[in-house]
Amino acid sequence: MKNMLNQAIRRILKSLVRILHRKGVAFGEFSQIVKQIYVEVSEEVLVASGERPTTSRIAIVTGLTRKEVAQLRQGEVEKGHSPTGRYNRGARVMTGWLHDTEFLDASGKAARLPLHGDTGSFAALVSRYSGDMPYRAMLQEMVRVGAVELDEASASVQLLGSGYIPHGDESEKFSILGTDAAALIATIDHNLTTQDRRQLYFQRKVSYDNLPEEALPAFKMMVEKDSLGLLIKFNEWLATQDRDSNPQVGGTGQMRAGVGIYYFEEPVAAQSESDKRINNEN
């Protein structure tokens, strides 16, 4: 079991370290972040179990020295900004633009929208799908990440893609990496620790490893078309339950839930010997 966990860690870290290496993040900096997270998680687990999260107890659990733990607990933690609210609002606005008939053209595609107007406008779109966020703030954000194009002469806005993926903002992409990768790992962790099969989260994947390169463009187009349709369906239902979109929705608590779909491809021959060994063992 420990060996399988180590192999999983290697796979996760290899993808992450490629990014860190490209961006010039040295091992010492990465190591310090990992130590900080170990301390944070240990403290959270101890508190949840009813134990006092003392420095000595955390040092025992993490394997760090008491001095390191004390310094990490006293130090300022650089958490960075959370993209969740802004990212989710932008994604909802874009999805609404792609499926709501009020904002489609005669061919069923996202229409160029006038900025102002009670119906069929960008302001109306944002009002419907982004809760109380001012439409000018949303416009500024979507222009900034390259999701829309503003024509000031005609006071209209054109959608530039079919997914809310920031094109010109690398920091925003890294924020999405932190949100989406963490959500996937949290889902897998839930399924690893849940005993009741009825409480498992949906987690499925389809892949083949002996495909010709010529098959990939058609498959990629199929994924984009069919996945977008499925996400639009989920978006329509979630929008009816979200208090930002429908303030009259009752109920208790404040939860975040959703579904993510991603496409991947890689040359099998380019796998390292260690990755090939892991695949064969699995």
PDB file of C-alpha atoms in Angstrom:
ATOM      1  CA  MET A   1       0.000   0.000   0.000  1.00  0.00           C
ATOM      2  CA  LYS A   2       2.807   2.428   0.907  1.00  0.00           C
ATOM      3  CA  ASN A   3       4.544   1.639  -2.381  1.00  0.00           C
ATOM      4  CA  MET A   4       1.390   2.404  -4.381  1.00  0.00           C
ATOM      5  CA  LEU A   5       0.967   5.683  -2.501  1.00  0.00           C
ATOM      6  CA  ASN A   6       4.566   6.642  -3.253  1.00  0.00           C
ATOM      7  CA  GLN A   7       4.004   5.920  -6.933  1.00  0.00           C
ATOM      8  CA  ALA A   8       0.891   8.130  -6.915  1.00  0.00           C
ATOM      9  CA  ILE A   9       2.869  10.925  -5.226  1.00  0.00           C
ATOM     10  CA  ARG A  10       5.581  10.643  -7.881  1.00  0.00           C
ATOM     11  CA  ARG A  11       3.028  11.007 -10.679  1.00  0.00           C
ATOM     12  CA  ILE A  12       1.356  14.019  -9.104  1.00  0.00           C
ATOM     13  CA  LEU A  13       4.639  15.733  -8.275  1.00  0.00           C
ATOM     14  CA  LYS A  14       6.203  15.054 -11.661  1.00  0.00           C
ATOM     15  CA  SER A  15       3.491  17.055 -13.412  1.00  0.00           C
ATOM     16  CA  LEU A  16       3.696  19.795 -10.789  1.00  0.00           C
ATOM     17  CA  VAL A  17       7.497  19.980 -10.731  1.00  0.00           C
ATOM     18  CA  ARG A  18       7.559  20.450 -14.508  1.00  0.00           C
ATOM     19  CA  ILE A  19       5.634  23.677 -13.950  1.00  0.00           C
ATOM     20  CA  LEU A  20       7.768  24.707 -10.966  1.00  0.00           C
ATOM     21  CA  HIS A  21      10.964  24.049 -12.902  1.00  0.00           C
ATOM     22  CA  ARG A  22       9.716  26.084 -15.868  1.00  0.00           C
ATOM     23  CA  LYS A  23       8.813  29.010 -13.592  1.00  0.00           C
ATOM     24  CA  GLY A  24      12.085  28.921 -11.665  1.00  0.00           C
ATOM     25  CA  VAL A  25      10.712  27.797  -8.298  1.00  0.00           C
ATOM     26  CA  ALA A  26      13.689  26.283  -6.456  1.00  0.00           C
ATOM     27  CA  PHE A  27      13.406  23.205  -4.256  1.00  0.00           C
ATOM     28  CA  GLY A  28      14.020  25.207  -1.074  1.00  0.00           C
ATOM     29  CA  GLU A  29      11.000  27.421  -1.744  1.00  0.00           C
ATOM     30  CA  PHE A  30       8.832  24.423  -2.609  1.00  0.00           C
ATOM     31  CA  SER A  31      10.037  22.579   0.495  1.00  0.00           C
ATOM     32  CA  GLN A  32       9.084  25.512   2.726  1.00  0.00           C
ATOM     33  CA  ILE A  33       5.577  25.579   1.252  1.00  0.00           C
ATOM     34  CA  VAL A  34       5.197  21.835   1.853  1.00  0.00           C
ATOM     35  CA  LYS A  35       6.332  22.196   5.475  1.00  0.00           C
ATOM     36  CA  GLN A  36       3.793  24.967   6.007  1.00  0.00           C
ATOM     37  CA  ILE A  37       1.004  22.826   4.570  1.00  0.00           C
ATOM     38  CA  TYR A  38       1.992  19.858   6.754  1.00  0.00           C
ATOM     39  CA  VAL A  39       1.720  22.073   9.829  1.00  0.00           C
ATOM     40  CA  GLU A  40      -1.632  23.539   8.739  1.00  0.00           C
ATOM     41  CA  VAL A  41      -3.170  20.148   7.948  1.00  0.00           C
ATOM     42  CA  SER A  42      -1.868  18.559  11.155  1.00  0.00           C
ATOM     43  CA  GLU A  43      -3.319  21.394  13.210  1.00  0.00           C
ATOM     44  CA  GLU A  44      -6.696  21.078  11.465  1.00  0.00           C
ATOM     45  CA  VAL A  45      -6.798  17.290  11.995  1.00  0.00           C
ATOM     46  CA  LEU A  46      -5.854  17.568  15.670  1.00  0.00           C
ATOM     47  CA  VAL A  47      -8.534  20.197  16.294  1.00  0.00           C
ATOM     48  CA  ALA A  48     -11.162  18.112  14.451  1.00  0.00           C
ATOM     49  CA  SER A  49     -10.305  15.083  16.597  1.00  0.00           C
ATOM     50  CA  GLY A  50     -10.618  17.061  19.820  1.00  0.00           C
ATOM     51  CA  GLU A  51      -6.894  17.222  20.605  1.00  0.00           C
ATOM     52  CA  ARG A  52      -4.921  20.334  21.482  1.00  0.00           C
ATOM     53  CA  PRO A  53      -2.766  21.344  18.509  1.00  0.00           C
ATOM     54  CA  THR A  54       0.378  22.044  20.491  1.00  0.00           C
ATOM     55  CA  THR A  55       3.707  22.659  18.818  1.00  0.00           C
ATOM     56  CA  SER A  56       5.099  19.443  20.315  1.00  0.00           C
ATOM     57  CA  ARG A  57       2.162  17.368  19.102  1.00  0.00           C
ATOM     58  CA  ILE A  58       2.398  18.809  15.580  1.00  0.00           C
ATOM     59  CA  ALA A  59       6.159  18.180  15.542  1.00  0.00           C
ATOM     60  CA  ILE A  60       5.580  14.513  16.395  1.00  0.00           C
ATOM     61  CA  VAL A  61       2.923  14.086  13.717  1.00  0.00           C
ATOM     62  CA  THR A  62       4.809  15.873  10.936  1.00  0.00           C
ATOM     63  CA  GLY A  63       8.358  14.796  11.733  1.00  0.00           C
ATOM     64  CA  LEU A  64       9.488  18.429  11.794  1.00  0.00           C
ATOM     65  CA  THR A  65      11.437  19.904  14.699  1.00  0.00           C
ATOM     66  CA  ARG A  66       9.628  21.903  17.384  1.00  0.00           C
ATOM     67  CA  LYS A  67      11.617  24.965  16.289  1.00  0.00           C
ATOM     68  CA  GLU A  68      10.470  24.581  12.676  1.00  0.00           C
ATOM     69  CA  VAL A  69       6.849  24.095  13.725  1.00  0.00           C
ATOM     70  CA  ALA A  70       6.924  27.117  16.022  1.00  0.00           C
ATOM     71  CA  GLN A  71       8.392  29.313  13.292  1.00  0.00           C
ATOM     72  CA  LEU A  72       5.897  28.096  10.708  1.00  0.00           C
ATOM     73  CA  ARG A  73       2.950  28.658  13.067  1.00  0.00           C
ATOM     74  CA  GLN A  74       4.104  32.190  13.857  1.00  0.00           C
ATOM     75  CA  GLY A  75       5.089  33.128  10.315  1.00  0.00           C
ATOM     76  CA  GLU A  76       2.882  34.921   7.854  1.00  0.00           C
ATOM     77  CA  VAL A  77       1.276  32.386   5.498  1.00  0.00           C
ATOM     78  CA  GLU A  78       1.169  33.480   1.866  1.00  0.00           C
ATOM     79  CA  LYS A  79      -2.096  31.976   0.705  1.00  0.00           C
ATOM     80  CA  GLY A  80      -2.510  34.009  -2.458  1.00  0.00           C
ATOM     81  CA  HIS A  81      -5.837  35.204  -3.871  1.00  0.00           C
ATOM     82  CA  SER A  82      -8.653  32.768  -4.372  1.00  0.00           C
ATOM     83  CA  PRO A  83     -10.012  32.659  -7.921  1.00  0.00           C
ATOM     84  CA  THR A  84     -13.086  30.644  -7.049  1.00  0.00           C
ATOM     85  CA  GLY A  85     -15.687  33.412  -6.921  1.00  0.00           C
ATOM     86  CA  ARG A  86     -14.460  35.366  -9.927  1.00  0.00           C
ATOM     87  CA  TYR A  87     -13.667  32.232 -11.939  1.00  0.00           C
ATOM     88  CA  ASN A  88     -17.055  30.641 -11.239  1.00  0.00           C
ATOM     89  CA  ARG A  89     -18.968  33.815 -12.044  1.00  0.00           C
ATOM     90  CA  GLY A  90     -17.115  34.240 -15.329  1.00  0.00           C
ATOM     91  CA  ALA A  91     -17.748  30.606 -16.238  1.00  0.00           C
ATOM     92  CA  ARG A  92     -21.464  30.942 -15.448  1.00  0.00           C
ATOM     93  CA  VAL A  93     -21.789  34.079 -17.565  1.00  0.00           C
ATOM     94  CA  MET A  94     -20.018  32.425 -20.486  1.00  0.00           C
ATOM     95  CA  THR A  95     -22.116  29.247 -20.226  1.00  0.00           C
ATOM     96  CA  GLY A  96     -25.302  31.290 -20.106  1.00  0.00           C
ATOM     97  CA  TRP A  97     -24.171  33.197 -23.188  1.00  0.00           C
ATOM     98  CA  LEU A  98     -23.695  29.883 -25.017  1.00  0.00           C
ATOM     99  CA  HIS A  99     -27.049  28.270 -24.193  1.00  0.00           C
ATOM    100  CA  ASP A 100     -29.648  30.868 -23.213  1.00  0.00           C
ATOM    101  CA  THR A 101     -31.753  31.616 -26.321  1.00  0.00           C
ATOM    102  CA  GLU A 102     -32.066  35.256 -25.312  1.00  0.00           C
ATOM    103  CA  PHE A 103     -28.341  35.682 -25.993  1.00  0.00           C
ATOM    104  CA  LEU A 104     -27.997  33.555 -29.137  1.00  0.00           C
ATOM    105  CA  ASP A 105     -28.096  34.628 -32.768  1.00  0.00           C
ATOM    106  CA  ALA A 106     -30.267  33.141 -35.521  1.00  0.00           C
ATOM    107  CA  SER A 107     -27.796  30.287 -36.063  1.00  0.00           C
ATOM    108  CA  GLY A 108     -27.870  29.306 -32.394  1.00  0.00           C
ATOM    109  CA  LYS A 109     -24.421  30.679 -31.586  1.00  0.00           C
ATOM    110  CA  ALA A 110     -23.417  33.254 -28.977  1.00  0.00           C
ATOM    111  CA  ALA A 111     -24.569  36.610 -30.335  1.00  0.00           C
ATOM    112  CA  ARG A 112     -22.665  39.882 -30.275  1.00  0.00           C
ATOM    113  CA  LEU A 113     -24.406  41.659 -27.426  1.00  0.00           C
ATOM    114  CA  PRO A 114     -25.059  45.344 -26.911  1.00  0.00           C
ATOM    115  CA  LEU A 115     -23.673  46.543 -23.593  1.00  0.00           C
ATOM    116  CA  HIS A 116     -26.926  48.020 -22.341  1.00  0.00           C
ATOM    117  CA  GLY A 117     -30.570  46.996 -22.376  1.00  0.00           C
ATOM    118  CA  ASP A 118     -33.140  45.231 -20.231  1.00  0.00           C
ATOM    119  CA  THR A 119     -33.065  42.108 -22.416  1.00  0.00           C
ATOM    120  CA  GLY A 120     -30.597  40.506 -24.805  1.00  0.00           C
ATOM    121  CA  SER A 121     -27.715  42.660 -23.590  1.00  0.00           C
ATOM    122  CA  PHE A 122     -24.460  41.975 -21.802  1.00  0.00           C
ATOM    123  CA  ALA A 123     -25.811  43.778 -18.754  1.00  0.00           C
ATOM    124  CA  ALA A 124     -28.879  41.503 -18.750  1.00  0.00           C
ATOM    125  CA  LEU A 125     -26.661  38.434 -19.187  1.00  0.00           C
ATOM    126  CA  VAL A 126     -24.473  39.323 -16.218  1.00  0.00           C
ATOM    127  CA  SER A 127     -27.493  40.180 -14.089  1.00  0.00           C
ATOM    128  CA  ARG A 128     -29.010  36.763 -14.789  1.00  0.00           C
ATOM    129  CA  TYR A 129     -25.906  34.596 -14.372  1.00  0.00           C
ATOM    130  CA  SER A 130     -23.544  36.485 -12.059  1.00  0.00           C
ATOM    131  CA  GLY A 131     -25.728  37.473  -9.146  1.00  0.00           C
ATOM    132  CA  ASP A 132     -25.063  40.974  -7.842  1.00  0.00           C
ATOM    133  CA  MET A 133     -21.751  41.570  -9.647  1.00  0.00           C
ATOM    134  CA  PRO A 134     -21.900  44.826 -11.674  1.00  0.00           C
ATOM    135  CA  TYR A 135     -21.772  44.157 -15.395  1.00  0.00           C
ATOM    136  CA  ARG A 136     -18.931  46.650 -15.905  1.00  0.00           C
ATOM    137  CA  ALA A 137     -16.773  44.753 -13.388  1.00  0.00           C
ATOM    138  CA  MET A 138     -17.535  41.472 -15.163  1.00  0.00           C
ATOM    139  CA  LEU A 139     -16.807  43.049 -18.551  1.00  0.00           C
ATOM    140  CA  GLN A 140     -13.462  44.358 -17.311  1.00  0.00           C
ATOM    141  CA  GLU A 141     -12.570  40.919 -15.955  1.00  0.00           C
ATOM    142  CA  MET A 142     -13.579  39.027 -19.107  1.00  0.00           C
ATOM    143  CA  VAL A 143     -11.683  41.477 -21.316  1.00  0.00           C
ATOM    144  CA  ARG A 144      -8.645  41.167 -19.066  1.00  0.00           C
ATOM    145  CA  VAL A 145      -8.480  37.365 -19.387  1.00  0.00           C
ATOM    146  CA  GLY A 146      -9.199  37.414 -23.126  1.00  0.00           C
ATOM    147  CA  ALA A 147     -12.660  35.848 -22.942  1.00  0.00           C
ATOM    148  CA  VAL A 148     -14.485  38.684 -24.748  1.00  0.00           C
ATOM    149  CA  GLU A 149     -13.784  41.545 -27.118  1.00  0.00           C
ATOM    150  CA  LEU A 150     -15.288  44.977 -26.565  1.00  0.00           C
ATOM    151  CA  ASP A 151     -16.154  47.155 -29.574  1.00  0.00           C
ATOM    152  CA  GLU A 152     -16.350  50.612 -28.070  1.00  0.00           C
ATOM    153  CA  ALA A 153     -17.580  52.173 -31.303  1.00  0.00           C
ATOM    154  CA  SER A 154     -20.761  50.089 -31.343  1.00  0.00           C
ATOM    155  CA  ALA A 155     -20.869  49.557 -27.569  1.00  0.00           C
ATOM    156  CA  SER A 156     -21.110  45.796 -28.067  1.00  0.00           C
ATOM    157  CA  VAL A 157     -19.339  42.698 -26.772  1.00  0.00           C
ATOM    158  CA  GLN A 158     -18.297  39.544 -28.655  1.00  0.00           C
ATOM    159  CA  LEU A 159     -17.565  36.201 -27.018  1.00  0.00           C
ATOM    160  CA  LEU A 160     -14.166  34.821 -28.094  1.00  0.00           C
ATOM    161  CA  GLY A 161     -14.366  31.179 -27.021  1.00  0.00           C
ATOM    162  CA  SER A 162     -16.510  28.379 -25.662  1.00  0.00           C
ATOM    163  CA  GLY A 163     -14.867  28.038 -22.253  1.00  0.00           C
ATOM    164  CA  TYR A 164     -13.763  30.431 -19.524  1.00  0.00           C
ATOM    165  CA  ILE A 165     -10.019  29.846 -19.830  1.00  0.00           C
ATOM    166  CA  PRO A 166      -7.950  32.999 -19.334  1.00  0.00           C
ATOM    167  CA  HIS A 167      -5.818  33.360 -22.469  1.00  0.00           C
ATOM    168  CA  GLY A 168      -3.549  36.230 -21.553  1.00  0.00           C
ATOM    169  CA  ASP A 169      -3.298  35.990 -17.768  1.00  0.00           C
ATOM    170  CA  GLU A 170      -0.823  33.377 -16.553  1.00  0.00           C
ATOM    171  CA  SER A 171      -1.373  34.159 -12.871  1.00  0.00           C
ATOM    172  CA  GLU A 172      -5.088  33.471 -13.281  1.00  0.00           C
ATOM    173  CA  LYS A 173      -4.307  30.155 -14.975  1.00  0.00           C
ATOM    174  CA  PHE A 174      -2.147  29.177 -12.006  1.00  0.00           C
ATOM    175  CA  SER A 175      -4.994  30.079  -9.664  1.00  0.00           C
ATOM    176  CA  ILE A 176      -7.301  27.797 -11.651  1.00  0.00           C
ATOM    177  CA  LEU A 177      -4.643  25.068 -11.442  1.00  0.00           C
ATOM    178  CA  GLY A 178      -4.750  25.334  -7.665  1.00  0.00           C
ATOM    179  CA  THR A 179      -8.548  25.238  -7.554  1.00  0.00           C
ATOM    180  CA  ASP A 180      -9.277  22.508 -10.085  1.00  0.00           C
ATOM    181  CA  ALA A 181      -6.403  20.135  -9.263  1.00  0.00           C
ATOM    182  CA  ALA A 182      -7.212  20.444  -5.564  1.00  0.00           C
ATOM    183  CA  ALA A 183     -10.891  19.642  -6.237  1.00  0.00           C
ATOM    184  CA  LEU A 184      -9.967  16.472  -8.144  1.00  0.00           C
ATOM    185  CA  ILE A 185      -7.610  15.286  -5.404  1.00  0.00           C
ATOM    186  CA  ALA A 186     -10.230  16.079  -2.744  1.00  0.00           C
ATOM    187  CA  THR A 187     -12.771  13.945  -4.652  1.00  0.00           C
ATOM    188  CA  ILE A 188     -10.322  11.029  -4.839  1.00  0.00           C
ATOM    189  CA  ASP A 189      -9.513  11.448  -1.127  1.00  0.00           C
ATOM    190  CA  HIS A 190     -13.230  11.368  -0.283  1.00  0.00           C
ATOM    191  CA  ASN A 191     -13.681   8.160  -2.252  1.00  0.00           C
ATOM    192  CA  LEU A 192     -10.636   6.598  -0.581  1.00  0.00           C
ATOM    193  CA  THR A 193     -11.939   7.253   2.916  1.00  0.00           C
ATOM    194  CA  THR A 194     -15.703   6.775   2.486  1.00  0.00           C
ATOM    195  CA  GLN A 195     -16.988   3.378   3.583  1.00  0.00           C
ATOM    196  CA  ASP A 196     -20.571   3.782   2.378  1.00  0.00           C
ATOM    197  CA  ARG A 197     -20.645   3.256  -1.402  1.00  0.00           C
ATOM    198  CA  ARG A 198     -23.794   5.358  -1.602  1.00  0.00           C
ATOM    199  CA  GLN A 199     -21.778   8.377  -0.442  1.00  0.00           C
ATOM    200  CA  LEU A 200     -19.060   8.067  -3.108  1.00  0.00           C
ATOM    201  CA  TYR A 201     -18.520  11.029  -5.438  1.00  0.00           C
ATOM    202  CA  PHE A 202     -18.734  10.421  -9.176  1.00  0.00           C
ATOM    203  CA  GLN A 203     -15.229   9.804 -10.550  1.00  0.00           C
ATOM    204  CA  ARG A 204     -14.802   8.218 -13.970  1.00  0.00           C
ATOM    205  CA  LYS A 205     -12.312   8.353 -16.831  1.00  0.00           C
ATOM    206  CA  VAL A 206     -12.021   6.800 -20.292  1.00  0.00           C
ATOM    207  CA  SER A 207      -8.680   6.414 -22.075  1.00  0.00           C
ATOM    208  CA  TYR A 208      -6.801   4.168 -24.527  1.00  0.00           C
ATOM    209  CA  ASP A 209      -3.035   3.996 -24.973  1.00  0.00           C
ATOM    210  CA  ASN A 210      -2.529   2.710 -28.524  1.00  0.00           C
ATOM    211  CA  LEU A 211      -4.210   5.395 -30.610  1.00  0.00           C
ATOM    212  CA  PRO A 212      -2.887   6.859 -33.881  1.00  0.00           C
ATOM    213  CA  GLU A 213      -2.232  10.589 -33.806  1.00  0.00           C
ATOM    214  CA  GLU A 214      -4.715  11.019 -36.676  1.00  0.00           C
ATOM    215  CA  ALA A 215      -7.592   9.930 -34.414  1.00  0.00           C
ATOM    216  CA  LEU A 216      -7.021  12.674 -31.860  1.00  0.00           C
ATOM    217  CA  PRO A 217      -8.423  15.749 -33.685  1.00  0.00           C
ATOM    218  CA  ALA A 218     -11.806  14.071 -34.219  1.00  0.00           C
ATOM    219  CA  PHE A 219     -11.895  12.832 -30.625  1.00  0.00           C
ATOM    220  CA  LYS A 220     -10.945  16.262 -29.294  1.00  0.00           C
ATOM    221  CA  MET A 221     -13.772  17.881 -31.267  1.00  0.00           C
ATOM    222  CA  MET A 222     -16.202  15.257 -29.956  1.00  0.00           C
ATOM    223  CA  VAL A 223     -15.089  15.930 -26.369  1.00  0.00           C
ATOM    224  CA  GLU A 224     -15.484  19.682 -26.757  1.00  0.00           C
ATOM    225  CA  LYS A 225     -18.930  19.422 -28.322  1.00  0.00           C
ATOM    226  CA  ASP A 226     -20.466  16.727 -26.116  1.00  0.00           C
ATOM    227  CA  SER A 227     -18.809  17.869 -22.885  1.00  0.00           C
ATOM    228  CA  LEU A 228     -19.957  21.444 -23.366  1.00  0.00           C
ATOM    229  CA  GLY A 229     -23.518  20.226 -23.881  1.00  0.00           C
ATOM    230  CA  LEU A 230     -23.357  18.217 -20.655  1.00  0.00           C
ATOM    231  CA  LEU A 231     -21.858  21.089 -18.693  1.00  0.00           C
ATOM    232  CA  ILE A 232     -24.543  23.431 -20.010  1.00  0.00           C
ATOM    233  CA  LYS A 233     -27.191  21.002 -18.729  1.00  0.00           C
ATOM    234  CA  PHE A 234     -25.561  20.922 -15.290  1.00  0.00           C
ATOM    235  CA  ASN A 235     -25.186  24.708 -15.340  1.00  0.00           C
ATOM    236  CA  GLU A 236     -28.882  25.218 -16.041  1.00  0.00           C
ATOM    237  CA  TRP A 237     -29.857  23.150 -13.003  1.00  0.00           C
ATOM    238  CA  LEU A 238     -27.234  24.592 -10.631  1.00  0.00           C
ATOM    239  CA  ALA A 239     -28.222  28.133 -11.609  1.00  0.00           C
ATOM    240  CA  THR A 240     -31.725  27.450 -10.256  1.00  0.00           C
ATOM    241  CA  GLN A 241     -30.259  26.438  -6.874  1.00  0.00           C
ATOM    242  CA  ASP A 242     -27.544  29.080  -6.492  1.00  0.00           C
ATOM    243  CA  ARG A 243     -28.424  31.971  -4.188  1.00  0.00           C
ATOM    244  CA  ASP A 244     -26.386  34.456  -6.259  1.00  0.00           C
ATOM    245  CA  SER A 245     -28.580  33.696  -9.272  1.00  0.00           C
ATOM    246  CA  ASN A 246     -31.766  33.138  -7.262  1.00  0.00           C
ATOM    247  CA  PRO A 247     -31.711  34.988  -3.910  1.00  0.00           C
ATOM    248  CA  GLN A 248     -35.060  33.433  -2.984  1.00  0.00           C
ATOM    249  CA  VAL A 249     -33.536  29.950  -2.705  1.00  0.00           C
ATOM    250  CA  GLY A 250     -33.796  28.731   0.893  1.00  0.00           C
ATOM    251  CA  GLY A 251     -32.004  25.919   2.688  1.00  0.00           C
ATOM    252  CA  THR A 252     -29.121  25.800   5.119  1.00  0.00           C
ATOM    253  CA  GLY A 253     -25.359  26.148   4.857  1.00  0.00           C
ATOM    254  CA  GLN A 254     -23.228  27.369   1.989  1.00  0.00           C
ATOM    255  CA  MET A 255     -21.795  24.625  -0.210  1.00  0.00           C
ATOM    256  CA  ARG A 256     -19.735  24.560  -3.388  1.00  0.00           C
ATOM    257  CA  ALA A 257     -20.369  21.732  -5.848  1.00  0.00           C
ATOM    258  CA  GLY A 258     -19.743  21.121  -9.510  1.00  0.00           C
ATOM    259  CA  VAL A 259     -18.354  18.863 -12.197  1.00  0.00           C
ATOM    260  CA  GLY A 260     -15.125  19.265 -14.148  1.00  0.00           C
ATOM    261  CA  ILE A 261     -14.283  17.639 -17.487  1.00  0.00           C
ATOM    262  CA  TYR A 262     -10.812  17.744 -18.984  1.00  0.00           C
ATOM    263  CA  TYR A 263      -9.174  16.388 -22.137  1.00  0.00           C
ATOM    264  CA  PHE A 264      -5.649  14.948 -22.145  1.00  0.00           C
ATOM    265  CA  GLU A 265      -3.227  13.429 -24.621  1.00  0.00           C
ATOM    266  CA  GLU A 266       0.411  12.366 -24.457  1.00  0.00           C
ATOM    267  CA  PRO A 267       2.800  10.227 -26.495  1.00  0.00           C
ATOM    268  CA  VAL A 268       3.160   6.842 -24.808  1.00  0.00           C
ATOM    269  CA  ALA A 269       6.690   6.444 -26.162  1.00  0.00           C
ATOM    270  CA  ALA A 270       7.743   9.586 -24.297  1.00  0.00           C
ATOM    271  CA  GLN A 271       6.954   8.088 -20.906  1.00  0.00           C
ATOM    272  CA  SER A 272       9.944   7.629 -18.649  1.00  0.00           C
ATOM    273  CA  GLU A 273      11.074   4.158 -17.622  1.00  0.00           C
ATOM    274  CA  SER A 274       9.693   4.753 -14.121  1.00  0.00           C
ATOM    275  CA  ASP A 275       6.273   5.699 -15.524  1.00  0.00           C
ATOM    276  CA  LYS A 276       6.265   2.607 -17.756  1.00  0.00           C
ATOM    277  CA  ARG A 277       7.066   0.465 -14.734  1.00  0.00           C
ATOM    278  CA  ILE A 278       4.198   2.011 -12.770  1.00  0.00           C
ATOM    279  CA  ASN A 279       1.757   1.404 -15.656  1.00  0.00           C
ATOM    280  CA  ASN A 280       2.868  -2.224 -15.981  1.00  0.00           C
ATOM    281  CA  GLU A 281       2.485  -2.807 -12.242  1.00  0.00           C
ATOM    282  CA  ASN A 282      -1.030  -1.396 -12.394  1.00  0.00           C
TER     283      ASN A 282
END
